[in-house]
Amino acid sequence: GDPRGSVRGRRLIVDIVRSRPSGLVSKTGTSGKKITVQTNYFKLLKRPNWSLYQYRVDFSPDVDNTCLRRGLLSAHRNLLGGYIFDGSVLFCTTKFKETPNNPYVLDLLTKSRAGENIKIQIKSVGIVDAMDPQQLQVLNLILRRAMEGMNLQMVSRNYFDPQAKIVLDNYRMELWPGYTTSIRQHESDLLLCAEIAHKVMRTDTLYHILSKNIRESDDYQAAFKREVIGMVVLTDYNNKTYRVDDVDFASSPMTKFSTKDGEISFVDYYKKRYNITIRDYKQPLVVSRPTEKNIRGGTDQLIMLIPELSRATGLTDNMKNDFRLMKAMGEHTRMGPERRIDRLRVFNQRLQKSEASNNMLKSWNVELDTALVEIPARVLPPQKIVFGGQRRFLCDARADWTYECRKDAMFTNVHIRRWYVITPARSKREAQQFVKLCMQSSGGMKLQMSEPRYEEIPDDRNGTYSQAIDNAAAKDPQIIMIVIKSRNEEKYSCIKKRTCVDRPVPSQVVTLKAIAPRPERSSGLLSIANKVVIQMNAKLMGAPWMIELPINGLMTVGFDVCHSSKNKNKSYGALVATMDLKESTRYFSSVTEHMKGQELSDQITMNLTCALKAYRAHHGTLPERILFFRDGVGDGQLYQVFNSEVKFLKNQLDSIYKSAGIEQGCSLAFIVVTKGINTRYFANKRNPEPGTVIDDVITLPERYDFYLVSQAVNQGTVSPTNYNVLHDSMGLNADKIQILTYKMTHMYYNWSGTCRVPAVCQYAHKLAFLIAESIHRAPSTGLENQLFFL
């Protein structure tokens, strides 16, 4: 009956996925230049050697504020001895006697600040031995308690420093600096990873947003819903975050709900429970659906929130598009390596010098090194980019070959003889000038581009664009360029639905804002024209450049998932595969829709089977090796991917290969690609060069994994990508897999430089994002061999 859905109880402990093959002699490579790098890790100098007793703690009546729960339990610290309590699980050095009739080992009575009698019941769960993986959970809890001694505030899962907040007054926003920390068993040591984080705290409550919509909008209810649904809000009274799923305009703070003690209104509930006075009795209530974690914990009711008490967090799309705001934030959040190293050292000093923090660590016999961990790394050899006429360019530390692209022919050109430009009549002059620049640029790249046919439209309504696309597509063009006034999601969606589903034809959308000549950037327009020509060539199955590949018969595959912007329960999985880059510049792509919680094994296998058919139709044979990069996997999904996806895929592929007379089955490497990681590394207090790989010390002993920085950045600290080889029967050693992965980051045709992940992953992301955001259905199979989504 609790409206905020306080959740306690069973936690899902993620199984450690032991994917490192037993026969693997070494996962470290040898190629490249050896260097030493600093990382954002600190070593734990002592490994604790204690046995702990684990208990579950229940409060009656329930208390949902973690700080309050801790406070109530701490009144009995003399009885408990040395203990750590995270709000629901208690780890303790004292063993309490169990009685046969009562599952609880302790029944304690205490009084809350409001004078309410609260019963605390403590139930035995088990013992955590010195070598138990749960010891890491305890160590992380100890560290978090130590961080509280630094006067940091917990928001959601991480700790932030409200005293050091940066106020951006013009934007009604604060930036709270903080830390993301994690202690794990790495190759040979227990290491603490510490990363600098920032929390965007808006001074707006949902009530402010509601009031603004009432003032400015005719239909304020629809406007308010549009703005807040999907937003994450923070409720200061219990320091929790919730996702807004709906707004209930039929309810208000005067609405009553059931509790154990009978019905009570929200106004009275908040007054009694938190001593909070709600001012506006007529405001609607905001609805948050219980998460899967909530449901596992036994709460499946809707959680009702008061707009007045719900603080907006994060950035809206309008904020993200506000160049000045993003620049103002970037000055504080985009830290270079030197500044980041200094901040990490300050964190360590604060932790060691704060009396409360130090006492906490000492009482559990935990000692932390003061120096950042230094480890060996290698810079892989630079790659040669191949252009037309076998012209080669040795990629340098800038990892950028934009200038080289313009100098001569692309690797393979598809000459553009039949193409249309659809433009509003009032923008025709600018469109014609831009087309001239494209033709000038294509001449330099030895690509023949004929004068296009123009389809003028009288207005820029969506229906008008659809009709113009139908007219142009009926005349069988190779590609259609469509000019729109400015970036408009609805218009872009309408155009892409038409050109990708109804009238399948490659299309190139350009905005007037990007192509219109402006005196301050006349040279910039030629650079945009260059990029557009490269993109158009790639969309028509040309190849702007190539890399040197040492392996024949290799199919590289990328797979990624994006959630639908229209329906949060729907996702789209996209697969993009190469047709042996040594022999062919063709690609294959397919997209399937799936519902939330649905396993992807079937769809991935089905899509890959279609890719194999396309490969066989093109080459007359199956690929000799398949290198599969799987993106979009969180740590919690790794167990499922390893135990179902990989095994299912391997069995299906083996049967396809055996039926084709290849008895040994399929040679497959399945690699999980993870971008959202907290690991950073630095070379001489600067960003490491592209190609810097780490495969020891900070990698995990149960995995066959490595870190790779493949891109160069001009601002802030570069983020490495983690690669985890879940299965490998390709017969290549660690060194070759690392080099092959690095080579594949050079093949993304939307950017003449290296990218953060292998190109097929970036293509898969681009395709999944296009479908999830704009099209919401599978594209026409007529486009499956073209990079139409680029």
Short mmCIF file of C-alpha atoms in Angstrom, two decimals, residues 12-20 27 47 130-137 140 182-187 190 634-643 647 699-705 724 726:
data_model
loop_
_atom_site.label_atom_id
_atom_site.label_comp_id
_atom_site.label_asym_id
_atom_site.label_seq_id
_atom_site.Cartn_x
_atom_site.Cartn_y
_atom_site.Cartn_z
CA LEU A 12 20.04 -10.46 -8.11
CA ILE A 13 23.70 -11.39 -7.74
CA VAL A 14 25.10 -11.57 -11.27
CA ASP A 15 26.94 -14.82 -11.97
CA ILE A 16 30.59 -14.41 -12.93
CA VAL A 17 30.86 -15.48 -16.58
CA ARG A 18 33.98 -17.60 -16.94
CA SER A 19 34.49 -17.23 -20.68
CA ARG A 20 38.27 -17.63 -20.78
CA LYS A 27 45.74 -13.58 -23.86
CA ARG A 47 43.48 -8.58 1.11
CA ALA A 130 37.49 -15.23 2.72
CA MET A 131 37.51 -16.53 -0.89
CA ASP A 132 33.80 -15.96 -1.55
CA PRO A 133 33.06 -13.59 -4.50
CA GLN A 134 30.57 -11.87 -2.17
CA GLN A 135 33.57 -10.50 -0.28
CA LEU A 136 33.87 -8.02 -3.16
CA GLN A 137 30.31 -6.86 -2.47
CA ASN A 140 32.45 -2.15 -2.09
CA SER A 182 34.21 -0.29 -8.04
CA ILE A 183 36.51 -2.85 -6.38
CA ARG A 184 37.09 -6.03 -8.42
CA GLN A 185 39.48 -8.95 -8.58
CA HIS A 186 41.66 -8.23 -11.61
CA GLU A 187 44.42 -10.46 -13.05
CA LEU A 190 42.25 -6.43 -5.99
CA GLY A 634 25.26 -4.86 -20.31
CA ASP A 635 27.20 -6.78 -17.63
CA GLY A 636 23.93 -8.26 -16.36
CA GLN A 637 23.15 -9.75 -19.81
CA LEU A 638 26.58 -11.33 -20.31
CA TYR A 639 25.55 -14.62 -18.66
CA GLN A 640 22.58 -14.99 -21.01
CA VAL A 641 24.59 -14.01 -24.12
CA PHE A 642 27.34 -16.50 -23.22
CA ASN A 643 25.04 -19.37 -22.23
CA LYS A 647 25.84 -21.64 -28.04
CA THR A 699 41.77 -7.15 -17.41
CA LEU A 700 39.68 -9.82 -15.65
CA PRO A 701 41.11 -13.28 -14.90
CA GLU A 702 37.91 -15.14 -15.87
CA ARG A 703 37.72 -13.43 -19.28
CA TYR A 704 39.61 -13.43 -22.59
CA ASP A 705 39.51 -9.63 -22.88
CA ASN A 724 35.52 -9.64 -24.43
CA LEU A 726 33.26 -15.13 -25.50
#
